[in-house]
């Protein structure tokens, strides 16, 4: 805490001084901008390198954001998944029919006019050909009609929901672009049957947007499953969860594990962690390289202007004025790259992408959106690069001996 | 040519050097560049500082102009004891009192003639209008009004040096220092620049210290003094 303050305070003070210097110090910014332009080739190539890094930074940021929306927004605190002990994920879990019969009418499950608010579900993974010719695993979820209502973020966009016993499926609207033949009225081939697509749905960015949904019994028949994967239940309140979990775990006929839905998805989100770690690592390495490039360019600029700087000092400009001037020159160099890079990232705006969820091996699709906030972060990031990359060269510039002005050559 | 014992004429001194010395160190080895320099230069002088290459002319000029500090002795220039000024005070003092003329003009390549001449004025707090008037006045004095918005690369060497002279006088300093101001110029341009400097001395009363190893250039000054291996020759040549 104290240590953090010791680092942050000088940086903030330095920044404040720089902003003040911009207004109060006599060396006009135009001098720096023109000097950058004077060395177009090196300035522009450095700016381009920084643009690339900032572009990647913004895209990684948006991917990470997209991933956490895909999982975290999927859960409710008053809902729980019942799984086989230690299964962790629906895909690894199985619950036999007799256990499910007992479980589905557990007295602690919330009831409404239509009965118990629970959905027995099965999850299978099926290889689907994608639009680009490659195959990817897609989660196919069999659920009860009740299960749709237990997911309030899910919304029908087109057509209608599936009916039991008729081999009907609904598909996420977002999947339609990535997989061919997912239009309304067409058929999907899986489990040895043709399934009619009767509707498309939207789940507000949640991971359901990478699942094909159908009736639980149809799926179990077609895929020859003897057991369910899990049961999704709603409780009276989040506080009832502990009691329900205890009851289900201790019931000798059940011996099942209860996981709060929010916790379940949080766990699932960790599947995205390797991507985030990789993304951060790549960003970190590229950032280091970009800062180095900026530093190099600025060192070269300072070295090439030794006499000029000495002359400015002879004319009466002070060390701190030279420092601020060159620091701003570096910031503007990087800022140019930052603006370019953020603009570049904008091109990728809304492009659909998929990532294989490491634990469930199924394709999770999400859109990454470049928001103005993310772009601002990218620009701020380039500012930091300009600050870091420019400090040492600017410092060196401010320390150039005045006698350099007099040297011949 | 009249040889006097260090008499640069009467009048109130503007530069007083008392036993000034400058050494460089190469590890523990002291390399003396200037030794025991005693010198008084009256206001309004035009001095040519001569001597062979490596004799310490530039070093001495740097000390007088306050862009370097002595390792011994004291300097009083334009009414200030330079030894007592810190770096910021010295910078402000240079801006106010000293005009620099360099061998290679040292114009900022990305600034046009007007902006180059304006540079020292940016430090004075003069308003935009006043700055414009003074820059125009200085450029008129060096006869470059028509080149006001040209960049250094669009000017000849002689024109560049005249812009540099305009920059040196724009803050109206008492003292001009010049290190080989004609060293990079052909004879015709050198004459023009030297004529201009003579006018600055004669008409505007500027005190000028000019380092040169060119006897023709030195003849434009009113006095010539000589530096030999870091020691000032006790004889002064009076040109006029
Ligand atoms: N920064 C320095 N470090 C070491 N020696 C120097 C330095 N600057 C000048 N000298 C030495 O001081 C001597 C005088 O240099 P200078 O004043 O430039 O001579 P001049 O202008 O008369 O040719 C030279 O021998 C030079 O090598
Ligand atoms: Mg010299």
XYZ file of C-alpha atoms and ligand atoms in Angstrom:
677
model
C 0.000 0.000 0.000
C 2.700 2.446 1.111
C 4.965 1.049 -1.584
C 2.257 1.505 -4.186
C 1.808 5.093 -3.076
C 5.543 5.671 -3.295
C 5.429 4.589 -6.914
C 2.142 6.171 -7.912
C 2.617 9.578 -6.298
C 5.741 10.606 -8.206
C 4.185 9.386 -11.448
C 1.041 11.427 -10.840
C 3.118 14.437 -9.828
C 5.247 14.036 -12.949
C 2.144 13.834 -15.129
C 0.650 16.914 -13.512
C 3.912 18.764 -14.070
C 3.959 17.697 -17.717
C 0.451 19.012 -18.288
C 1.368 22.222 -16.557
C 4.564 22.439 -18.625
C 2.512 22.144 -21.788
C 0.764 25.385 -20.901
C 3.427 27.263 -18.977
C 6.685 26.387 -20.719
C 7.775 28.422 -23.706
C 8.872 25.689 -26.136
C 5.835 25.288 -28.384
C 4.493 21.800 -29.184
C 4.662 22.653 -32.857
C 8.428 22.434 -32.577
C 8.100 18.794 -31.467
C 5.438 17.876 -33.993
C 7.511 19.304 -36.818
C 10.611 17.558 -35.504
C 8.706 14.260 -35.571
C 7.612 15.016 -39.115
C 11.203 15.895 -39.999
C 12.112 12.302 -39.214
C 9.039 10.878 -40.937
C 10.358 7.414 -41.679
C 11.501 6.570 -38.199
C 8.565 8.372 -36.547
C 5.977 6.685 -38.722
C 7.453 3.214 -38.407
C 7.568 3.589 -34.651
C 3.996 4.894 -34.613
C 2.948 1.928 -36.761
C 4.570 -0.532 -34.353
C 2.791 1.155 -31.474
C -0.481 1.136 -33.408
C -0.161 -2.608 -33.836
C 0.474 -3.177 -30.146
C -2.358 -0.887 -29.085
C -4.677 -2.598 -31.581
C -3.797 -5.998 -30.133
C -4.132 -4.647 -26.609
C -7.639 -3.344 -27.296
C -8.730 -6.577 -28.986
C -7.350 -8.708 -26.145
C -9.120 -6.474 -23.684
C -12.401 -6.851 -25.531
C -11.953 -10.616 -25.840
C -11.415 -10.885 -22.112
C -14.484 -8.751 -21.555
C -16.523 -10.819 -24.008
C -15.454 -14.010 -22.268
C -16.500 -12.911 -18.833
C -19.874 -11.738 -20.134
C -20.361 -15.099 -21.811
C -20.051 -16.938 -18.534
C -20.743 -14.694 -15.606
C -23.955 -13.203 -16.866
C -25.388 -16.676 -17.072
C -26.018 -17.357 -13.414
C -28.631 -16.600 -10.744
C -27.941 -16.697 -7.031
C -31.255 -18.400 -6.221
C -30.675 -21.187 -8.703
C -28.479 -24.248 -8.459
C -27.214 -27.094 -10.543
C -27.309 -30.582 -9.147
C -24.402 -32.650 -10.408
C -22.696 -35.936 -9.704
C -20.132 -35.334 -6.900
C -16.842 -33.892 -8.154
C -18.113 -33.595 -11.707
C -17.507 -29.798 -11.733
C -19.184 -29.448 -15.127
C -22.456 -30.635 -16.597
C -20.588 -32.457 -19.317
C -18.808 -34.702 -16.806
C -21.901 -35.308 -14.731
C -24.584 -37.947 -14.895
C -27.727 -38.584 -12.880
C -29.659 -41.841 -13.369
C -33.379 -41.750 -14.122
C -34.509 -43.092 -10.685
C -32.442 -40.559 -8.815
C -33.765 -37.808 -11.056
C -37.332 -38.888 -10.311
C -36.748 -38.388 -6.586
C -34.682 -35.258 -7.024
C -37.121 -33.415 -9.284
C -39.799 -33.297 -6.614
C -37.525 -32.364 -3.739
C -39.604 -30.359 -1.227
C -37.021 -27.562 -1.048
C -37.372 -26.727 -4.747
C -39.493 -23.646 -5.400
C -42.987 -24.264 -6.754
C -45.343 -22.148 -8.799
C -48.685 -22.792 -10.482
C -47.074 -25.188 -12.933
C -45.309 -27.186 -10.279
C -41.630 -27.614 -9.376
C -39.309 -25.059 -10.940
C -36.731 -27.545 -12.133
C -35.389 -28.763 -15.441
C -33.714 -32.124 -15.927
C -31.160 -31.693 -18.636
C -28.652 -33.553 -20.702
C -25.604 -32.092 -22.361
C -23.757 -33.720 -25.217
C -21.013 -32.495 -27.471
C -21.303 -32.849 -31.183
C -18.813 -31.994 -33.930
C -20.272 -29.450 -36.337
C -18.795 -28.233 -39.606
C -18.204 -24.473 -39.560
C -18.653 -21.980 -42.356
C -14.897 -21.851 -42.941
C -14.711 -25.605 -43.565
C -13.253 -26.648 -40.205
C -15.121 -28.633 -37.562
C -15.694 -27.580 -34.007
C -17.356 -29.050 -30.942
C -20.755 -27.641 -30.174
C -22.721 -28.229 -26.999
C -26.162 -29.716 -27.565
C -28.471 -29.230 -24.595
C -31.605 -31.238 -24.021
C -33.923 -29.534 -21.582
C -37.469 -29.392 -20.371
C -39.742 -26.503 -21.336
C -39.400 -25.419 -17.703
C -35.685 -24.899 -18.293
C -36.289 -22.068 -20.725
C -38.084 -20.032 -18.105
C -35.284 -20.651 -15.615
C -33.003 -18.651 -17.905
C -34.538 -15.204 -18.020
C -31.785 -13.803 -20.226
C -32.781 -16.178 -23.007
C -35.187 -14.660 -25.517
C -36.810 -16.107 -28.628
C -35.850 -14.042 -31.676
C -37.442 -15.947 -34.524
C -39.941 -18.804 -34.917
C -41.002 -20.735 -31.811
C -39.548 -22.979 -29.111
C -39.106 -26.732 -29.762
C -41.907 -29.160 -28.948
C -41.142 -32.526 -27.266
C -41.148 -35.719 -29.291
C -40.840 -34.063 -32.709
C -37.044 -33.752 -33.112
C -37.154 -29.987 -33.205
C -34.282 -27.703 -32.244
C -33.719 -24.022 -31.629
C -30.336 -22.444 -32.396
C -28.655 -19.267 -31.162
C -28.867 -16.411 -33.594
C -25.148 -15.753 -33.094
C -24.277 -19.248 -34.295
C -26.040 -18.757 -37.597
C -23.219 -16.744 -39.076
C -20.509 -19.137 -38.014
C -22.137 -22.410 -39.009
C -23.748 -23.096 -42.370
C -27.237 -24.509 -42.677
C -28.551 -23.092 -39.411
C -31.391 -21.144 -40.976
C -34.958 -21.467 -39.828
C -36.768 -24.359 -41.530
C -33.626 -26.273 -42.353
C -32.543 -29.536 -40.815
C -29.565 -30.398 -38.619
C -28.145 -33.909 -38.771
C -27.212 -35.362 -35.402
C -27.664 -38.554 -33.405
C -28.749 -40.355 -36.548
C -31.731 -38.084 -37.093
C -32.679 -34.888 -38.874
C -33.743 -32.110 -36.561
C -35.945 -29.279 -37.796
C -34.807 -25.791 -36.827
C -37.961 -24.118 -35.526
C -36.575 -21.068 -33.817
C -33.592 -18.900 -33.010
C -32.794 -17.339 -29.675
C -30.592 -14.750 -28.071
C -29.070 -14.964 -24.578
C -27.644 -11.470 -24.105
C -24.070 -12.655 -24.598
C -24.335 -15.624 -22.208
C -22.664 -18.949 -23.001
C -26.022 -20.441 -24.079
C -25.413 -18.593 -27.310
C -23.103 -21.369 -28.325
C -25.560 -24.192 -27.597
C -28.168 -25.956 -29.687
C -31.302 -26.642 -27.651
C -33.899 -29.365 -27.921
C -36.166 -31.509 -25.792
C -34.329 -33.560 -23.166
C -36.032 -36.862 -23.978
C -35.495 -36.479 -27.730
C -31.791 -35.857 -27.181
C -31.424 -38.760 -24.746
C -33.115 -41.105 -27.211
C -31.179 -39.953 -30.229
C -27.820 -40.064 -28.456
C -28.726 -43.236 -26.554
C -28.205 -41.724 -23.152
C -29.477 -43.613 -20.131
C -28.904 -40.836 -17.686
C -29.352 -37.100 -17.400
C -26.448 -34.728 -16.977
C -27.802 -32.350 -14.381
C -30.825 -30.747 -12.848
C -31.308 -26.997 -12.790
C -33.522 -25.831 -9.939
C -34.807 -22.583 -8.504
C -35.049 -22.127 -4.759
C -37.223 -19.770 -2.701
C -34.203 -17.549 -2.094
C -30.407 -17.659 -2.260
C -30.362 -18.320 1.505
C -32.127 -21.649 0.977
C -29.234 -22.938 -1.077
C -27.171 -24.229 1.819
C -30.057 -26.220 3.251
C -30.910 -27.696 -0.126
C -27.274 -28.616 -0.774
C -27.005 -30.325 2.635
C -30.245 -32.236 2.115
C -29.282 -33.473 -1.346
C -25.774 -34.442 -0.365
C -26.824 -36.295 2.745
C -29.845 -38.074 1.253
C -28.654 -41.683 0.848
C -30.820 -42.178 -2.230
C -29.297 -39.109 -3.959
C -25.740 -38.366 -2.780
C -25.409 -35.552 -5.296
C -23.592 -32.254 -5.293
C -25.311 -28.875 -5.434
C -23.539 -25.907 -7.004
C -24.943 -22.407 -6.988
C -25.503 -21.345 -10.584
C -23.413 -18.167 -10.263
C -20.509 -20.144 -8.782
C -20.833 -22.718 -11.537
C -20.399 -20.120 -14.232
C -17.603 -18.437 -12.382
C -15.791 -21.761 -12.433
C -16.560 -22.076 -16.119
C -15.136 -18.594 -16.756
C -11.793 -19.872 -15.560
C -11.785 -21.888 -18.745
C -11.082 -18.556 -20.439
C -8.133 -17.858 -18.152
C -5.502 -19.511 -20.340
C -6.632 -17.267 -23.161
C -6.415 -14.233 -20.930
C -3.015 -15.237 -19.621
C -1.768 -15.842 -23.135
C -3.272 -12.580 -24.306
C -1.721 -10.686 -21.432
C 1.632 -12.302 -22.027
C 1.607 -11.437 -25.709
C 0.484 -7.904 -24.908
C 3.213 -7.584 -22.290
C 5.960 -8.723 -24.647
C 4.695 -6.520 -27.457
C 4.386 -3.603 -25.069
C 7.980 -4.037 -23.994
C 9.023 -4.105 -27.633
C 6.945 -1.016 -28.437
C 8.363 0.936 -25.506
C 11.814 -0.101 -26.620
C 11.064 1.052 -30.177
C 9.794 4.398 -28.902
C 12.840 4.748 -26.673
C 15.163 3.934 -29.530
C 13.509 6.432 -31.838
C 13.679 9.135 -29.203
C 17.294 8.383 -28.354
C 18.120 8.698 -32.048
C 16.157 11.958 -32.241
C 18.019 13.356 -29.242
C 21.406 12.239 -30.548
C 20.645 13.830 -33.922
C 19.736 17.101 -32.255
C 22.556 17.407 -29.732
C 23.759 20.712 -31.134
C 20.196 22.005 -31.440
C 19.489 21.195 -27.802
C 22.765 22.755 -26.702
C 21.797 25.874 -28.656
C 18.364 26.048 -27.035
C 20.053 25.829 -23.643
C 22.543 28.544 -24.619
C 19.649 30.791 -25.635
C 18.320 30.440 -22.097
C 15.975 27.451 -22.110
C 16.240 25.495 -18.904
C 16.823 21.777 -18.353
C 13.255 21.104 -17.262
C 11.922 22.850 -20.353
C 13.991 20.542 -22.551
C 12.872 17.521 -20.499
C 9.189 18.396 -20.836
C 9.547 19.189 -24.509
C 11.125 15.859 -25.407
C 8.807 13.942 -23.109
C 5.872 15.467 -24.991
C 7.489 14.668 -28.283
C 7.654 11.020 -27.256
C 4.070 11.082 -25.965
C 2.829 12.539 -29.229
C 4.745 9.958 -31.185
C 3.101 7.156 -29.211
C -0.284 8.869 -29.104
C -0.333 8.922 -32.891
C 0.237 5.185 -32.775
C -2.408 4.796 -30.070
C -5.088 6.603 -32.051
C -4.200 4.613 -35.145
C -4.262 1.351 -33.208
C -7.600 2.046 -31.563
C -8.992 2.869 -34.981
C -7.555 -0.390 -36.275
C -9.234 -2.326 -33.477
C -12.522 -0.701 -34.392
C -12.376 -2.578 -37.684
C -12.643 -5.787 -35.722
C -15.720 -4.438 -33.961
C -18.446 -6.990 -33.541
C -16.600 -9.685 -35.445
C -17.821 -12.996 -34.175
C -15.251 -15.323 -32.838
C -15.159 -18.586 -31.013
C -12.944 -20.050 -28.386
C -12.789 -23.583 -27.190
C -13.780 -23.702 -23.599
C -10.913 -25.729 -22.156
C -12.847 -27.683 -19.571
C -15.902 -28.575 -21.536
C -14.215 -28.828 -24.916
C -17.158 -27.143 -26.494
C -17.197 -24.118 -28.648
C -18.157 -20.946 -26.862
C -19.093 -18.156 -29.161
C -19.134 -14.521 -28.256
C -18.893 -11.235 -29.973
C -16.093 -8.875 -29.067
C -17.180 -5.329 -29.041
C -14.782 -2.391 -29.192
C -16.435 0.163 -26.951
C -15.356 3.802 -26.700
C -14.148 2.918 -23.212
C -11.833 0.245 -24.558
C -10.543 2.604 -27.229
C -9.863 5.217 -24.585
C -7.939 2.572 -22.649
C -5.910 1.847 -25.773
C -5.089 5.525 -26.203
C -4.232 5.856 -22.521
C -2.020 2.813 -22.916
C -0.120 4.501 -25.745
C 0.286 7.543 -23.516
C 1.912 5.357 -20.885
C 4.232 3.938 -23.539
C 5.170 7.456 -24.591
C 5.824 8.353 -20.990
C 7.972 5.295 -20.284
C 9.727 5.138 -23.637
C 10.418 8.854 -23.704
C 11.579 9.489 -20.171
C 15.182 8.353 -20.453
C 15.844 9.991 -23.843
C 14.198 13.208 -22.633
C 16.284 13.051 -19.486
C 19.399 12.622 -21.554
C 18.360 15.560 -23.764
C 17.979 17.765 -20.714
C 21.492 16.817 -19.552
C 23.264 17.606 -22.818
C 26.139 19.986 -22.004
C 25.619 23.507 -23.288
C 29.085 23.513 -24.762
C 27.774 21.132 -27.446
C 26.291 24.238 -29.064
C 29.790 25.573 -29.734
C 31.281 22.387 -31.117
C 32.117 22.483 -34.799
C 30.906 20.041 -37.404
C 50.070 48.175 -35.805
C 50.421 49.455 -32.289
C 51.372 47.038 -29.516
C 50.191 47.957 -26.021
C 50.452 46.142 -22.731
C 46.994 44.884 -22.366
C 45.208 48.128 -22.820
C 41.800 47.750 -24.398
C 41.045 51.391 -23.925
C 39.297 53.095 -21.036
C 35.700 52.935 -19.981
C 33.607 50.876 -17.665
C 34.448 47.158 -17.963
C 31.652 44.831 -19.004
C 33.770 41.668 -18.666
C 36.135 41.154 -15.755
C 38.064 37.891 -15.531
C 40.182 37.390 -12.463
C 42.701 34.552 -12.494
C 40.314 32.301 -14.402
C 41.351 28.698 -14.958
C 39.733 25.706 -16.595
C 40.936 22.123 -16.440
C 39.572 18.813 -17.596
C 40.297 15.580 -15.832
C 41.149 12.389 -17.564
C 40.680 10.047 -14.632
C 43.143 11.429 -12.060
C 45.191 13.366 -14.589
C 44.457 17.092 -14.671
C 44.572 18.621 -18.141
C 44.759 22.406 -17.830
C 43.144 24.228 -20.755
C 43.139 27.778 -19.405
C 45.402 29.215 -16.758
C 45.616 32.534 -14.937
C 43.386 34.490 -17.297
C 43.134 38.137 -16.171
C 41.140 40.253 -18.548
C 39.061 43.410 -18.468
C 37.004 44.302 -21.510
C 35.362 47.728 -21.604
C 31.767 48.148 -22.677
C 31.468 48.745 -26.399
C 34.642 46.838 -27.305
C 34.999 44.645 -30.353
C 37.633 42.072 -29.525
C 39.034 39.349 -31.732
C 40.303 36.421 -29.709
C 42.987 34.662 -31.700
C 45.232 31.700 -31.264
C 46.103 28.364 -32.753
C 43.713 25.465 -32.777
C 43.395 23.861 -29.365
C 44.717 26.896 -27.511
C 41.468 27.260 -25.525
C 39.660 30.039 -27.417
C 36.287 28.311 -27.441
C 36.694 27.301 -23.826
C 37.361 30.888 -22.820
C 34.419 32.160 -24.854
C 32.153 29.544 -23.241
C 33.173 30.791 -19.813
C 32.512 34.422 -20.715
C 29.138 33.506 -22.213
C 28.121 31.483 -19.164
C 27.656 28.154 -20.878
C 30.542 26.594 -19.008
C 31.967 27.098 -15.530
C 35.588 27.765 -14.575
C 37.546 25.478 -12.302
C 39.288 28.482 -10.786
C 39.064 32.247 -10.547
C 36.024 34.459 -10.938
C 34.074 36.088 -13.742
C 31.955 39.201 -13.686
C 30.062 39.743 -16.906
C 27.372 42.330 -17.623
C 27.279 43.273 -13.965
C 26.807 39.759 -12.563
C 29.227 37.486 -10.737
C 28.701 34.327 -12.755
C 30.226 32.074 -10.101
C 27.352 32.951 -7.793
C 24.529 32.125 -10.196
C 22.869 28.715 -10.220
C 22.004 26.981 -13.492
C 18.549 28.564 -13.786
C 19.808 32.032 -12.940
C 22.620 31.616 -15.408
C 20.122 30.575 -18.114
C 18.019 33.663 -17.440
C 21.158 35.787 -17.421
C 22.254 34.438 -20.826
C 18.832 35.066 -22.269
C 18.925 38.657 -21.096
C 22.560 39.632 -21.644
C 24.257 37.420 -24.227
C 23.691 36.957 -27.939
C 25.275 33.868 -29.527
C 26.678 33.633 -33.031
C 27.936 30.155 -33.955
C 30.230 28.887 -36.658
C 27.483 26.632 -38.047
C 24.662 29.132 -37.427
C 22.789 26.560 -35.249
C 19.363 27.466 -36.544
C 16.583 25.043 -35.645
C 15.843 23.312 -38.965
C 12.105 22.821 -38.358
C 11.530 26.496 -37.561
C 11.431 29.229 -40.179
C 13.530 32.401 -39.974
C 10.853 34.260 -38.043
C 10.401 31.442 -35.526
C 14.142 30.995 -35.079
C 14.588 34.660 -34.275
C 11.564 34.545 -31.989
C 12.989 31.698 -29.860
C 14.861 33.785 -27.246
C 11.863 36.118 -26.951
C 9.634 33.205 -25.888
C 11.528 33.252 -22.604
C 11.033 36.954 -21.935
C 7.294 37.035 -21.387
C 6.854 39.479 -24.261
C 3.402 39.321 -25.829
C 2.736 38.049 -29.334
C 2.489 41.518 -30.858
C 5.641 42.772 -29.194
C 7.496 39.642 -30.244
C 6.413 40.115 -33.840
C 7.564 43.742 -33.854
C 10.963 42.863 -32.420
C 11.532 39.901 -34.737
C 10.629 42.028 -37.747
C 12.930 44.776 -36.535
C 15.834 42.348 -36.073
C 15.277 40.733 -39.461
C 15.115 44.166 -41.091
C 18.428 45.026 -39.476
C 20.091 42.019 -41.121
C 18.262 42.784 -44.339
C 16.205 39.572 -44.484
C 12.662 40.862 -44.227
C 11.822 39.107 -47.488
C 13.056 35.747 -46.137
C 11.020 35.892 -42.936
C 9.071 32.677 -43.575
C 11.831 30.673 -45.214
C 13.209 27.611 -43.505
C 16.972 27.309 -42.927
C 17.318 24.774 -45.768
C 15.871 27.395 -48.118
C 18.557 29.935 -47.177
C 22.191 30.309 -48.208
C 24.918 30.032 -45.567
C 25.323 33.794 -45.449
C 21.584 34.262 -45.032
C 21.484 31.626 -42.304
C 24.233 33.392 -40.407
C 22.367 36.689 -40.723
C 19.223 35.049 -39.323
C 21.390 33.760 -36.475
C 22.667 37.299 -35.902
C 19.097 38.565 -35.828
C 18.337 35.893 -33.210
C 21.407 37.015 -31.238
C 20.303 40.652 -31.045
C 16.543 40.264 -30.792
C 16.543 40.412 -26.981
C 18.806 43.467 -27.185
C 21.722 41.978 -25.180
C 24.804 44.015 -24.217
C 27.229 41.298 -25.229
C 27.621 39.275 -28.406
C 29.858 36.232 -28.495
C 30.849 34.682 -31.787
C 32.904 31.526 -32.308
C 34.432 31.488 -35.792
C 31.367 33.229 -37.254
C 32.821 33.202 -40.757
C 34.442 29.777 -40.539
C 31.820 28.159 -42.737
C 31.342 31.038 -45.190
C 32.944 31.991 -48.484
C 34.870 35.270 -48.696
C 31.981 37.359 -49.999
C 29.507 36.187 -47.373
C 32.166 36.420 -44.683
C 32.721 40.086 -45.549
C 29.008 40.733 -45.360
C 28.656 39.089 -41.950
C 31.748 40.863 -40.611
C 30.434 44.184 -41.911
C 27.171 43.543 -40.129
C 28.977 42.788 -36.879
C 30.991 45.980 -37.221
C 27.751 47.929 -37.562
C 26.284 46.238 -34.499
C 29.336 47.384 -32.572
C 29.587 50.868 -34.005
C 25.907 51.801 -34.328
C 24.230 49.805 -31.570
C 27.155 49.808 -29.159
C 27.216 46.034 -28.724
C 30.253 44.598 -27.005
C 31.533 41.792 -29.202
C 33.963 39.003 -28.412
C 34.791 37.073 -31.554
C 36.902 33.933 -31.662
C 38.692 33.500 -34.957
C 41.895 32.163 -36.364
C 41.424 34.090 -39.604
C 43.594 37.266 -39.561
C 41.331 38.915 -42.165
C 38.334 38.437 -39.918
C 40.313 39.606 -36.902
C 41.104 42.858 -38.642
C 37.452 43.842 -38.501
C 37.648 43.923 -34.725
C 39.034 46.928 -32.903
C 41.419 44.921 -30.755
C 43.051 41.545 -31.117
C 44.173 39.459 -28.197
C 46.028 36.176 -28.376
C 45.743 32.913 -26.542
C 48.655 30.510 -26.561
C 48.354 27.111 -24.858
C 45.758 28.387 -22.461
C 47.585 31.530 -21.466
C 46.664 35.017 -22.584
C 49.365 36.900 -24.467
C 50.078 40.210 -22.750
C 50.134 42.128 -26.006
C 47.130 43.664 -27.643
C 46.917 44.704 -31.246
C 44.861 47.760 -31.965
C 43.388 47.800 -35.450
C 41.796 51.214 -35.446
N 35.081 18.453 -22.767
C 36.428 18.400 -22.886
N 37.097 17.390 -22.278
C 38.442 17.324 -22.371
N 39.176 18.191 -23.050
C 38.588 19.205 -23.680
C 37.149 19.355 -23.631
N 36.820 20.452 -24.341
C 37.985 20.972 -24.798
N 39.033 20.227 -24.420
C 40.422 20.480 -24.719
O 40.726 21.791 -24.405
C 41.616 22.334 -25.339
C 41.087 23.646 -25.856
O 39.935 23.423 -26.614
P 39.162 24.612 -27.337
O 38.835 25.648 -26.334
O 38.046 24.035 -28.097
O 40.303 25.144 -28.340
P 40.147 26.144 -29.567
O 38.760 26.668 -29.605
O 41.148 27.182 -29.281
O 40.524 25.370 -30.780
C 41.804 21.316 -26.421
O 43.047 20.656 -26.225
C 40.697 20.358 -26.210
O 41.084 19.057 -26.572
Mg 37.278 26.486 -31.088
